[in-house]
Coordinates of C-alpha atoms in Angstrom, one line a residue:
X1 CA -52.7 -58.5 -23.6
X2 CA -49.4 -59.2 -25.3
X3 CA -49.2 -57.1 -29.1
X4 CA -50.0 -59.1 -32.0
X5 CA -47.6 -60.7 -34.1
X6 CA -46.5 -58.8 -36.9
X7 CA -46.8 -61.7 -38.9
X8 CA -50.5 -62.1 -38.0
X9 CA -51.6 -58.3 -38.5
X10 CA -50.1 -58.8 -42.4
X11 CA -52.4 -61.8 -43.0
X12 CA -55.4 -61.1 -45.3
X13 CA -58.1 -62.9 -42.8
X14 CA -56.8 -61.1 -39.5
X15 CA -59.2 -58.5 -37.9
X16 CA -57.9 -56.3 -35.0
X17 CA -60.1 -56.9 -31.8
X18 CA -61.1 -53.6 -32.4
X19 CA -62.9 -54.4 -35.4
X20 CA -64.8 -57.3 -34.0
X21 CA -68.7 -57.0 -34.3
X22 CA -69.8 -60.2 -33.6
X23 CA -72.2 -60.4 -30.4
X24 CA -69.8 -62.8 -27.8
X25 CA -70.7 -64.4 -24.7
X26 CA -67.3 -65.4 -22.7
X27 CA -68.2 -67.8 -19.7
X28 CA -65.8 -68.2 -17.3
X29 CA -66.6 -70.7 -13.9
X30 CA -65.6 -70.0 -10.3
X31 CA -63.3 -72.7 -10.3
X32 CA -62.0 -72.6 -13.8
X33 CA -59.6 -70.5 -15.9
X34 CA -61.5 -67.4 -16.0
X35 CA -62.7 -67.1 -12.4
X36 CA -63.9 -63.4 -12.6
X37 CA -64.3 -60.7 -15.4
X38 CA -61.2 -59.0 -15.1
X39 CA -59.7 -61.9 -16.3
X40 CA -61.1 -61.3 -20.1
X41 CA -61.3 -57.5 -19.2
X42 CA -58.2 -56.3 -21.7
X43 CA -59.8 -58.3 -24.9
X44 CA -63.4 -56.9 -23.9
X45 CA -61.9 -53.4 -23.5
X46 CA -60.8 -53.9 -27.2
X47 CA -64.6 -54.8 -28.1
X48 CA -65.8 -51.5 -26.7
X49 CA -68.5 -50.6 -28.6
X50 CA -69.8 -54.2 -29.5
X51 CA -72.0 -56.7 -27.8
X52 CA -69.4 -58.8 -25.1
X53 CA -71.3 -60.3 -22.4
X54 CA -69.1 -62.0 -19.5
X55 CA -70.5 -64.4 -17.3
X56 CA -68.7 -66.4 -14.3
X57 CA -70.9 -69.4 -12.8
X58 CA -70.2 -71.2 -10.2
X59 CA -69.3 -74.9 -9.2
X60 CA -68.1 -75.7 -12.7
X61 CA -64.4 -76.4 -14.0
X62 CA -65.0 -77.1 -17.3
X63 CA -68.7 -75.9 -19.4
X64 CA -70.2 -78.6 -21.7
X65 CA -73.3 -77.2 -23.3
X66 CA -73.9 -80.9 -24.8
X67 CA -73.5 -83.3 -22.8
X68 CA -73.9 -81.5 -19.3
X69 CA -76.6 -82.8 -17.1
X70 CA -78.3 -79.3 -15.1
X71 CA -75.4 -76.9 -16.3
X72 CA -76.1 -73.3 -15.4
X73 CA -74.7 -72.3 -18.7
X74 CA -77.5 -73.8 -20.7
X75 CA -80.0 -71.3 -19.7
X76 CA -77.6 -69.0 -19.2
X77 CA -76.7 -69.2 -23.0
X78 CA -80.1 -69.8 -24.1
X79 CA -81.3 -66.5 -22.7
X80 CA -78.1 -64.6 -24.3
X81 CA -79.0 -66.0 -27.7
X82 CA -82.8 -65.1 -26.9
X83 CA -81.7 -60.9 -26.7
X84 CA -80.0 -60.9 -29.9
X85 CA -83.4 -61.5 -32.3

């Protein structure tokens, strides 16, 4: 990961990764931008300590959860929301 703008770390709203609590699921697709976990692996290094789920599926280029006939996401996402209760 590139440093942050100093520009950005002065801003009232900004919150170091570091600092980050909230529960994240990143899904990446076998045939999409984030093709395996070490792709996202420097932010999710910065969560350490919080909940950061990665998950690649395959056959997709691009995930839809709303209009996606049988995406593996959906259930996928639906179980990930169903262990943070």
């Amino acid at each position: 990961l590139r440093s942050v703008p100093p520009a950005l770390e002065r801003r009232l709203a900004f919150v170091p990764g570091s600092s980050v609590t909230t529960p994240t699921l990143a899904i990446g697709s076998d045939r999409g931008i984030l093709k395996d976990p070490g792709a996202i692996g420097a932010y999710a290094e910065q969560r350490r300590g919080s909940s950061f789920t990665i998950e690649i599926v395959e056959g997709l280029t691009h995930v839809d959860l709303l209009t996606a006939e049988e995406n593996p996401a959906v259930p996928l996402v639906a179980r990930w929301v169903s262990l943070l209760r």
